CSV table of C-alpha atoms and ligand atoms in Angstrom, one decimal:
chain,number,residue,atom,x,y,z
W,1,MET,CA,74.9,39.5,166.3
W,2,THR,CA,75.8,40.5,162.6
W,3,ARG,CA,73.5,42.3,160.5
W,4,ALA,CA,72.5,40.4,157.3
W,5,ALA,CA,74.1,42.1,154.4
W,6,ILE,CA,71.8,44.0,152.0
W,7,TYR,CA,71.5,42.4,148.6
W,8,LEU,CA,71.6,45.0,145.8
W,9,ASP,CA,72.9,42.8,142.9
W,10,HIS,CA,69.8,41.2,141.4
W,11,ASN,CA,71.2,41.6,137.9
W,12,ALA,CA,73.8,38.9,138.9
W,13,SER,CA,71.4,36.5,140.5
W,14,SER,CA,68.1,37.1,142.1
W,15,PRO,CA,67.3,35.5,145.5
W,16,LEU,CA,65.5,32.3,145.5
W,17,ARG,CA,61.7,32.9,145.4
W,18,PRO,CA,59.8,31.1,148.1
W,19,GLU,CA,57.5,29.6,145.4
W,20,ALA,CA,60.4,28.1,143.7
W,21,ARG,CA,61.9,26.9,146.9
W,22,GLU,CA,58.8,25.0,147.7
W,23,ALA,CA,58.2,23.4,144.4
W,24,MET,CA,61.9,22.3,144.2
W,25,LEU,CA,61.8,20.7,147.8
W,26,ALA,CA,58.5,18.9,146.9
W,27,ALA,CA,60.2,17.6,143.6
W,28,LEU,CA,63.3,16.5,145.5
W,29,ASP,CA,61.3,14.1,147.4
W,30,LEU,CA,60.2,12.3,144.4
W,31,VAL,CA,62.0,9.2,143.0
W,32,GLY,CA,63.0,8.3,139.7
W,33,ASN,CA,63.7,9.6,136.1
W,34,PRO,CA,61.2,11.6,134.1
W,35,SER,CA,62.0,9.3,131.1
W,36,SER,CA,60.7,6.1,132.8
W,37,VAL,CA,57.1,5.1,132.0
W,38,HIS,CA,56.3,3.7,135.3
W,39,ALA,CA,54.2,5.8,137.9
W,40,HIS,CA,57.6,7.3,139.7
W,41,GLY,CA,58.7,8.3,136.2
W,42,ARG,CA,55.4,9.8,135.1
W,43,ALA,CA,55.1,11.9,138.4
W,44,LEU,CA,58.5,13.5,137.4
W,45,ARG,CA,57.5,13.9,133.9
W,46,ASN,CA,54.4,15.8,135.0
W,47,LEU,CA,56.5,18.1,137.0
W,48,VAL,CA,58.9,18.8,133.9
W,49,GLU,CA,55.9,19.3,131.7
W,50,THR,CA,54.3,21.7,134.0
W,51,GLY,CA,57.5,23.7,134.5
W,52,ARG,CA,57.7,23.8,130.7
W,53,ARG,CA,54.1,25.1,130.4
W,54,GLN,CA,54.8,27.9,133.1
W,55,VAL,CA,58.1,28.9,131.4
W,56,ALA,CA,56.2,29.0,128.0
W,57,GLU,CA,53.5,31.0,129.2
W,58,LEU,CA,55.9,33.8,130.5
W,59,ALA,CA,57.6,33.8,127.3
W,60,GLY,CA,54.5,33.7,125.1
W,61,ALA,CA,56.0,30.6,123.6
W,62,GLU,CA,54.4,27.2,122.9
W,63,PRO,CA,55.5,24.6,125.4
W,64,LYS,CA,57.2,22.4,122.7
W,65,GLN,CA,59.3,25.6,121.8
W,66,VAL,CA,61.1,25.3,125.2
W,67,VAL,CA,64.2,23.3,125.5
W,68,PHE,CA,65.7,23.3,129.3
W,69,THR,CA,69.3,23.7,129.6
W,70,GLY,CA,71.8,23.9,132.5
W,71,SER,CA,72.1,27.6,132.2
W,72,ALA,CA,71.3,30.6,129.9
W,73,THR,CA,75.0,30.2,128.9
W,74,GLU,CA,74.5,26.9,127.5
W,75,ALA,CA,71.3,27.9,125.7
W,76,ILE,CA,73.3,30.8,124.3
W,77,THR,CA,76.1,28.4,123.2
W,78,GLN,CA,73.6,25.9,121.7
W,79,ALA,CA,71.8,28.7,119.7
W,80,ILE,CA,75.3,30.3,118.5
W,81,LEU,CA,77.3,27.0,117.8
W,82,GLY,CA,74.3,24.8,116.8
W,83,GLY,CA,72.6,27.5,114.9
W,84,ALA,CA,75.6,28.5,112.9
W,85,ARG,CA,76.2,24.9,112.0
W,86,ALA,CA,72.6,24.2,111.2
W,87,PHE,CA,72.1,27.3,109.1
W,88,SER,CA,75.6,27.3,107.4
W,89,ALA,CA,76.4,30.8,108.6
W,90,GLY,CA,79.1,32.4,107.2
W,91,ALA,CA,79.7,34.9,110.0
W,92,VAL,CA,78.3,35.9,113.3
W,93,ALA,CA,76.9,39.4,113.8
W,94,LEU,CA,76.8,40.5,117.4
W,95,SER,CA,76.9,44.0,119.3
W,96,ALA,CA,79.6,45.4,121.1
W,97,GLY,CA,77.7,45.1,124.4
W,98,GLU,CA,76.9,41.4,124.5
W,99,HIS,CA,77.5,39.2,127.5
W,100,ALA,CA,80.6,37.2,127.6
W,101,ALA,CA,78.4,34.1,127.0
W,102,VAL,CA,77.4,35.4,123.5
W,103,GLY,CA,81.0,36.7,122.7
W,104,ARG,CA,82.8,33.6,123.5
W,105,ALA,CA,80.2,31.5,121.8
W,106,ALA,CA,80.6,33.5,118.8
W,107,GLU,CA,84.4,33.1,118.7
W,108,ALA,CA,84.0,29.4,119.4
W,109,THR,CA,82.2,29.2,116.0
W,110,GLY,CA,85.6,30.0,114.3
W,111,LEU,CA,83.7,32.1,112.0
W,112,PRO,CA,84.3,35.8,111.3
W,113,VAL,CA,82.5,38.0,114.0
W,114,TRP,CA,81.0,41.2,112.9
W,115,THR,CA,80.5,43.5,115.6
W,116,VAL,CA,77.9,46.3,115.4
W,117,PRO,CA,78.8,49.3,117.8
W,118,LEU,CA,76.9,50.9,120.5
W,119,ASP,CA,76.3,54.6,120.8
W,120,SER,CA,77.3,56.6,123.7
W,121,GLU,CA,74.1,55.8,125.6
W,122,GLY,CA,74.5,52.1,125.1
W,123,ARG,CA,72.0,51.4,122.3
W,124,ILE,CA,72.9,49.2,119.6
W,125,ASP,CA,73.5,51.3,116.4
W,126,LEU,CA,70.6,50.2,114.0
W,127,ASP,CA,72.0,51.9,110.9
W,128,GLN,CA,75.2,50.0,111.5
W,129,LEU,CA,73.1,46.8,111.8
W,130,ALA,CA,71.4,47.6,108.7
W,131,THR,CA,74.7,48.1,106.9
W,132,THR,CA,75.9,44.7,108.4
W,133,LEU,CA,73.0,42.9,106.7
W,134,GLN,CA,73.6,44.7,103.6
W,135,LYS,CA,77.4,43.6,103.5
W,136,ALA,CA,76.1,40.1,104.0
W,137,ASP,CA,73.8,40.4,101.2
W,138,GLU,CA,76.6,41.8,98.8
W,139,GLN,CA,78.8,39.0,99.8
W,140,SER,CA,76.1,36.3,99.7
W,141,GLU,CA,76.8,35.5,103.3
W,142,THR,CA,74.3,34.0,105.7
W,143,LEU,CA,74.7,35.6,109.2
W,144,LEU,CA,73.7,34.4,112.7
W,145,VAL,CA,72.7,37.7,114.3
W,146,ALA,CA,73.0,37.4,118.1
W,147,LEU,CA,72.0,40.4,120.1
W,148,HIS,CA,70.8,41.1,123.5
W,149,TRP,CA,67.6,42.8,124.7
W,150,VAL,CA,68.4,44.2,128.1
W,151,ASN,CA,71.9,45.1,128.9
W,152,ASN,CA,73.1,43.5,132.0
W,153,GLU,CA,75.4,46.3,133.1
W,154,THR,CA,73.6,49.3,132.1
W,155,GLY,CA,69.9,48.2,132.0
W,156,VAL,CA,69.7,49.9,128.5
W,157,ILE,CA,66.6,48.3,126.6
W,158,GLN,CA,67.5,47.7,123.0
W,159,PRO,CA,64.9,48.7,120.4
W,160,ILE,CA,63.7,45.1,120.0
W,161,GLU,CA,60.9,45.8,117.8
W,162,ARG,CA,63.1,47.7,115.2
W,163,ILE,CA,65.8,45.0,115.5
W,164,ASN,CA,63.0,42.3,114.8
W,165,ALA,CA,61.8,44.4,111.9
W,166,LEU,CA,65.2,44.7,110.5
W,167,VAL,CA,66.5,41.2,110.8
W,168,GLY,CA,63.2,39.1,110.9
W,169,PRO,CA,62.1,39.3,107.2
W,170,THR,CA,65.6,38.6,106.0
W,171,ARG,CA,67.0,35.0,105.4
W,172,HIS,CA,69.5,35.6,108.3
W,173,THR,CA,68.9,33.9,111.7
W,174,LEU,CA,68.0,36.0,114.7
W,175,PHE,CA,69.1,34.9,118.1
W,176,ILE,CA,68.2,37.2,121.2
W,177,ASP,CA,69.8,36.9,124.7
W,178,ALA,CA,66.7,38.0,126.7
W,179,VAL,CA,68.3,36.9,130.0
W,180,GLN,CA,67.7,40.3,131.5
W,181,ALA,CA,64.4,41.0,129.8
W,182,PHE,CA,62.7,37.6,130.7
W,183,GLY,CA,59.8,38.4,133.1
W,184,LYS,CA,60.4,42.2,132.9
W,185,ARG,CA,59.5,43.0,129.3
W,186,PRO,CA,56.6,41.4,127.5
W,187,LEU,CA,58.0,38.4,125.2
W,188,GLU,CA,55.7,37.0,122.6
W,189,PHE,CA,58.1,34.5,121.4
W,190,ALA,CA,55.6,32.4,119.4
W,191,THR,CA,54.5,35.4,117.4
W,192,SER,CA,57.6,37.5,117.2
W,193,ALA,CA,60.6,37.6,114.8
W,194,PRO,CA,63.6,35.9,116.6
W,195,ASP,CA,64.1,32.3,115.6
W,196,MET,CA,65.7,31.6,119.0
W,197,VAL,CA,65.8,33.3,122.5
W,198,ALA,CA,67.9,32.4,125.7
W,199,VAL,CA,66.4,32.8,129.1
W,200,SER,CA,67.7,31.9,132.7
W,201,GLY,CA,66.1,30.7,135.9
W,202,HIS,CA,68.3,32.4,138.4
W,203,LYS,CA,67.6,35.9,137.1
W,204,ILE,CA,63.8,35.5,138.1
W,205,GLY,CA,64.0,33.7,141.4
W,206,ALA,CA,64.8,30.0,140.5
W,207,PRO,CA,68.1,28.5,141.5
W,208,ALA,CA,71.1,29.0,139.1
W,209,GLY,CA,71.7,25.7,137.1
W,210,ILE,CA,68.6,25.9,135.0
W,211,GLY,CA,68.0,28.0,131.7
W,212,ALA,CA,66.0,27.4,128.5
W,213,LEU,CA,66.4,27.9,124.9
W,214,LEU,CA,63.3,29.0,123.0
W,215,VAL,CA,63.3,27.7,119.6
W,216,LYS,CA,61.0,27.7,116.5
W,217,SER,CA,60.7,24.5,114.8
W,218,HIS,CA,62.0,25.8,111.5
W,219,ALA,CA,65.0,26.9,113.6
W,220,ASP,CA,66.2,23.4,115.1
W,221,THR,CA,69.9,23.7,115.7
W,222,VAL,CA,72.6,21.2,115.6
W,223,ARG,CA,72.4,19.7,119.0
W,224,LEU,CA,75.6,20.0,121.1
W,225,ILE,CA,74.4,17.4,123.6
W,226,PRO,CA,72.9,14.4,121.7
W,227,GLY,CA,72.8,12.1,124.7
W,228,GLY,CA,69.8,10.1,125.3
W,229,GLY,CA,67.5,12.2,123.1
W,230,GLN,CA,65.6,14.1,126.1
W,231,GLU,CA,63.9,17.3,125.3
W,232,GLN,CA,62.8,16.2,122.0
W,233,GLY,CA,66.2,15.1,121.1
W,234,ARG,CA,67.3,18.6,121.3
W,235,ARG,CA,69.3,18.5,124.6
W,236,GLY,CA,70.5,15.1,126.1
W,237,GLY,CA,70.8,14.3,129.8
W,238,THR,CA,68.1,13.4,132.4
W,239,GLU,CA,66.1,16.5,133.0
W,240,SER,CA,66.3,18.0,136.6
W,241,ALA,CA,62.7,17.9,137.5
W,242,ALA,CA,63.6,19.7,140.7
W,243,LEU,CA,65.2,22.7,138.8
W,244,ILE,CA,62.5,22.6,136.1
W,245,ALA,CA,59.9,22.7,138.9
W,246,ALA,CA,61.6,25.8,140.6
W,247,PHE,CA,62.0,27.5,137.2
W,248,GLY,CA,58.4,27.0,136.5
W,249,ALA,CA,57.2,28.1,139.9
W,250,ALA,CA,59.4,31.4,139.6
W,251,ALA,CA,58.0,32.0,136.2
W,252,ALA,CA,54.4,31.6,137.4
W,253,ALA,CA,55.0,34.0,140.5
W,254,ASN,CA,56.7,36.4,138.6
W,255,ASP,CA,55.3,39.8,139.7
W,256,TYR,CA,58.1,42.1,138.3
W,257,ASP,CA,57.0,45.6,138.8
W,258,ASP,CA,58.9,48.1,136.8
W,259,GLU,CA,57.3,51.2,138.2
W,260,THR,CA,58.0,50.3,141.8
W,261,LEU,CA,61.6,49.4,141.1
W,262,SER,CA,62.2,52.5,138.8
W,263,GLY,CA,60.9,54.6,141.7
W,264,LEU,CA,63.7,53.1,144.0
W,265,VAL,CA,66.3,53.6,141.2
W,266,GLN,CA,65.2,57.1,140.7
W,267,HIS,CA,65.3,57.9,144.3
W,268,VAL,CA,68.8,56.4,144.5
W,269,GLU,CA,70.0,58.6,141.3
W,270,ALA,CA,68.4,61.7,142.6
W,271,ASP,CA,70.1,61.5,146.1
W,272,LEU,CA,73.4,60.4,144.7
W,273,ARG,CA,73.4,63.6,142.6
W,274,LYS,CA,72.8,65.6,145.6
W,275,LEU,CA,75.8,63.7,147.3
W,276,ALA,CA,78.1,64.0,144.2
W,277,PRO,CA,77.0,66.6,141.6
W,278,ASP,CA,79.5,65.2,139.1
W,279,LEU,CA,77.8,61.9,139.2
W,280,VAL,CA,77.7,60.1,135.7
W,281,ILE,CA,74.7,58.0,135.0
W,282,PHE,CA,75.3,55.6,132.1
W,283,GLY,CA,72.5,55.2,129.7
W,284,GLN,CA,70.6,58.1,131.4
W,285,GLY,CA,69.1,59.6,128.3
W,286,VAL,CA,67.6,56.3,126.9
W,287,ASN,CA,65.0,53.7,127.8
W,288,ARG,CA,66.3,51.6,130.7
W,289,ILE,CA,64.9,48.7,132.4
W,290,GLY,CA,63.5,49.9,135.9
W,291,ASN,CA,65.5,47.8,138.5
W,292,VAL,CA,68.9,49.0,137.6
W,293,THR,CA,71.4,51.9,137.8
W,294,ASN,CA,75.0,52.0,136.7
W,295,PHE,CA,76.9,55.1,137.6
W,296,ALA,CA,80.3,56.4,138.5
W,297,VAL,CA,81.5,59.1,140.9
W,298,PRO,CA,84.7,60.3,139.1
W,299,GLY,CA,87.6,59.8,141.7
W,300,VAL,CA,85.7,57.0,143.5
W,301,GLY,CA,87.3,53.7,142.2
W,302,ASN,CA,84.9,50.8,142.1
W,303,ALA,CA,87.4,48.2,143.5
W,304,THR,CA,87.6,50.2,146.8
W,305,ALA,CA,84.2,51.1,146.8
W,306,MET,CA,83.0,47.8,146.5
W,307,MET,CA,85.2,46.5,149.2
W,308,ALA,CA,84.1,49.4,151.6
W,309,LEU,CA,80.5,48.9,150.8
W,310,ASP,CA,80.7,45.0,151.3
W,311,LEU,CA,82.4,45.9,154.8
W,312,MET,CA,79.1,48.0,155.5
W,313,GLY,CA,77.1,45.0,154.6
W,314,LEU,CA,76.1,46.4,151.2
W,315,SER,CA,76.4,43.8,148.1
W,316,VAL,CA,76.8,45.8,145.0
W,317,SER,CA,78.5,45.0,141.8
W,318,SER,CA,80.7,46.9,139.2
W,319,GLY,CA,78.5,45.6,136.5
W,320,SER,CA,81.4,44.2,134.5
W,321,ALA,CA,82.4,40.5,134.6
W,322,CYS,CA,84.4,39.6,137.5
W,323,SER,CA,84.3,35.9,137.5
W,324,SER,CA,87.7,35.6,138.9
W,325,GLY,CA,86.9,37.7,142.0
W,326,LYS,CA,88.6,40.8,140.5
W,327,VAL,CA,86.8,43.6,139.0
W,328,GLY,CA,87.2,43.7,135.1
W,329,ALA,CA,87.3,46.5,132.8
W,330,SER,CA,83.8,46.9,131.3
W,331,HIS,CA,83.8,46.1,127.5
W,332,VAL,CA,80.1,47.7,127.4
W,333,LEU,CA,81.3,51.0,129.0
W,334,ALA,CA,84.3,51.0,126.6
W,335,ALA,CA,82.0,50.5,123.5
W,336,MET,CA,79.9,53.5,124.8
W,337,GLY,CA,83.2,55.6,124.7
W,338,VAL,CA,83.4,56.1,128.5
W,339,PRO,CA,86.9,57.0,129.4
W,340,ARG,CA,88.6,54.3,131.2
W,341,ASP,CA,89.3,56.4,134.4
W,342,ILE,CA,85.5,57.0,134.7
W,343,ALA,CA,84.5,53.3,133.8
W,344,ASN,CA,86.9,52.1,136.6
W,345,CYS,CA,84.4,53.9,138.9
W,346,ALA,CA,81.4,52.3,137.8
W,347,LEU,CA,79.0,50.7,140.2
W,348,ARG,CA,75.8,48.8,139.6
W,349,VAL,CA,72.9,48.6,142.1
W,350,SER,CA,70.1,46.5,140.9
W,351,PHE,CA,66.9,45.7,142.6
W,352,GLY,CA,64.3,42.8,142.4
W,353,TRP,CA,61.4,41.0,143.8
W,354,ASN,CA,62.3,41.3,147.5
W,355,SER,CA,63.8,44.8,147.5
W,356,THR,CA,62.4,47.6,149.7
W,357,LYS,CA,62.7,51.2,150.2
W,358,ALA,CA,64.8,50.5,153.1
W,359,ASP,CA,67.5,48.8,150.9
W,360,ALA,CA,67.7,51.9,148.9
W,361,GLU,CA,68.1,54.1,152.1
W,362,ALA,CA,70.9,51.8,153.4
W,363,PHE,CA,72.8,52.0,150.2
W,364,LEU,CA,72.5,55.8,150.1
W,365,ALA,CA,73.7,56.0,153.8
W,366,GLY,CA,76.6,53.6,153.1
W,367,PHE,CA,77.6,55.5,150.0
W,368,GLU,CA,77.5,58.8,151.7
W,369,THR,CA,79.8,57.4,154.4
W,370,LEU,CA,82.1,56.3,151.9
W,371,LEU,CA,82.2,59.8,150.2
W,372,SER,CA,82.9,61.5,153.4
W,373,ARG,CA,85.5,59.0,154.5
W,374,GLN,CA,87.2,59.6,150.9
W,375,LYS,CA,86.9,63.4,151.6
W,376,ARG,CA,88.6,63.2,155.0
W,377,ALA,CA,91.4,60.9,153.7
W,378,GLY,CA,91.8,63.3,150.7
W,379,LYS,CA,92.1,66.4,153.1
W,380,ALA,CA,94.5,64.3,155.4
W,381,ALA,CA,96.8,63.5,152.5
M,1,LIG,N1,73.2,36.9,129.2
M,1,LIG,C1,73.0,38.0,130.1
M,1,LIG,C2,72.6,39.3,129.5
M,1,LIG,C3,73.3,37.7,131.4
M,1,LIG,O1,73.2,39.0,132.1
M,1,LIG,C4,73.8,36.5,131.9
M,1,LIG,C5,74.0,36.5,133.3
M,1,LIG,O2,74.6,37.3,133.9
M,1,LIG,C6,74.0,35.4,131.0
M,1,LIG,C7,73.7,35.6,129.7
M,1,LIG,C8,74.4,34.1,131.5
M,1,LIG,O3,73.3,33.4,132.2
M,1,LIG,P1,73.6,32.2,133.1
M,1,LIG,O4,74.2,32.6,134.3
M,1,LIG,O5,72.1,31.5,133.4
M,1,LIG,O6,74.3,31.2,132.2
């Protein structure tokens, strides 16, 4: 019998939580459309609104501020494309460490994209952000500012309070991609500065295919999907009660424990350092979310390492986008000034709600095997 592979890639997608599965299966047994006024429809509407309340609760938002979408990518696109149109933005300002969903949506506006650099530890350069805002004022330009909270590759936590304080009081619109922060960092959407925030279901244990845009009433964007007026006219298309119920259940069951997971990460990093003293840990000196480590052992290329680890039953990631199945070069590490040969060795291990110490140990054992094989191969060559 083959051993089940060990999943160490929660930042890509977290396994389905049992609570979400149960809520989804129960919803799938119901018949109808949440917009219908009859009893069948009302039962589904009830699920949708319960899900909305549960997601709103985890986000510190009012339920009416939650607009369900088909993914965080859709929420991000709605915020940036719809926001740029609604607020007559003259440019989009983003950081060099944004997820492709943000970068591509900014490009799709057709507006100039002003990029704020990262420092060598992966933090958004706040002096440059201030300079960007000043430049916009000098040019009487309105900006749509789109920034992430927690980086999906490095786990670096951006100084959200300072970003809020810098951009919040201005006339510019602030959108935050909170996909990797949702459920992990306290989000008080209703009372905090961002006009819009995007979150995703499958990063917290719901299935993929459901996300949400949190939006303040003053910041209603030009809707990209008008359709039949669902979601208070903000996103057309019959709501998937099953996916929304699962998202709500995952939000209600969220018990992310940064301390425990950062314990696993610290253990992995300490043991990796013993195995490879030249280990590089990205963002090591700054505030990082507890569940992820992104590191490189120089000379151990990530494409072959991932394949070898996969054969050992260990699912890890390179961190950078690899939607085509190939390992891509990381624009985040490039923005941090990491040399290409080191970036090509970057591996990301991310833990989540069902991770255990045994998972961390299995990864360390696998990585040790990989290193000793490489050493033997090096000697034989
Ligand atoms: N933003 C960040 C920071 C992400 O990590 C991801 C997914 O990896 C996304 C956006 C896109 O989310 P979704 O898969 O729900 O479209």
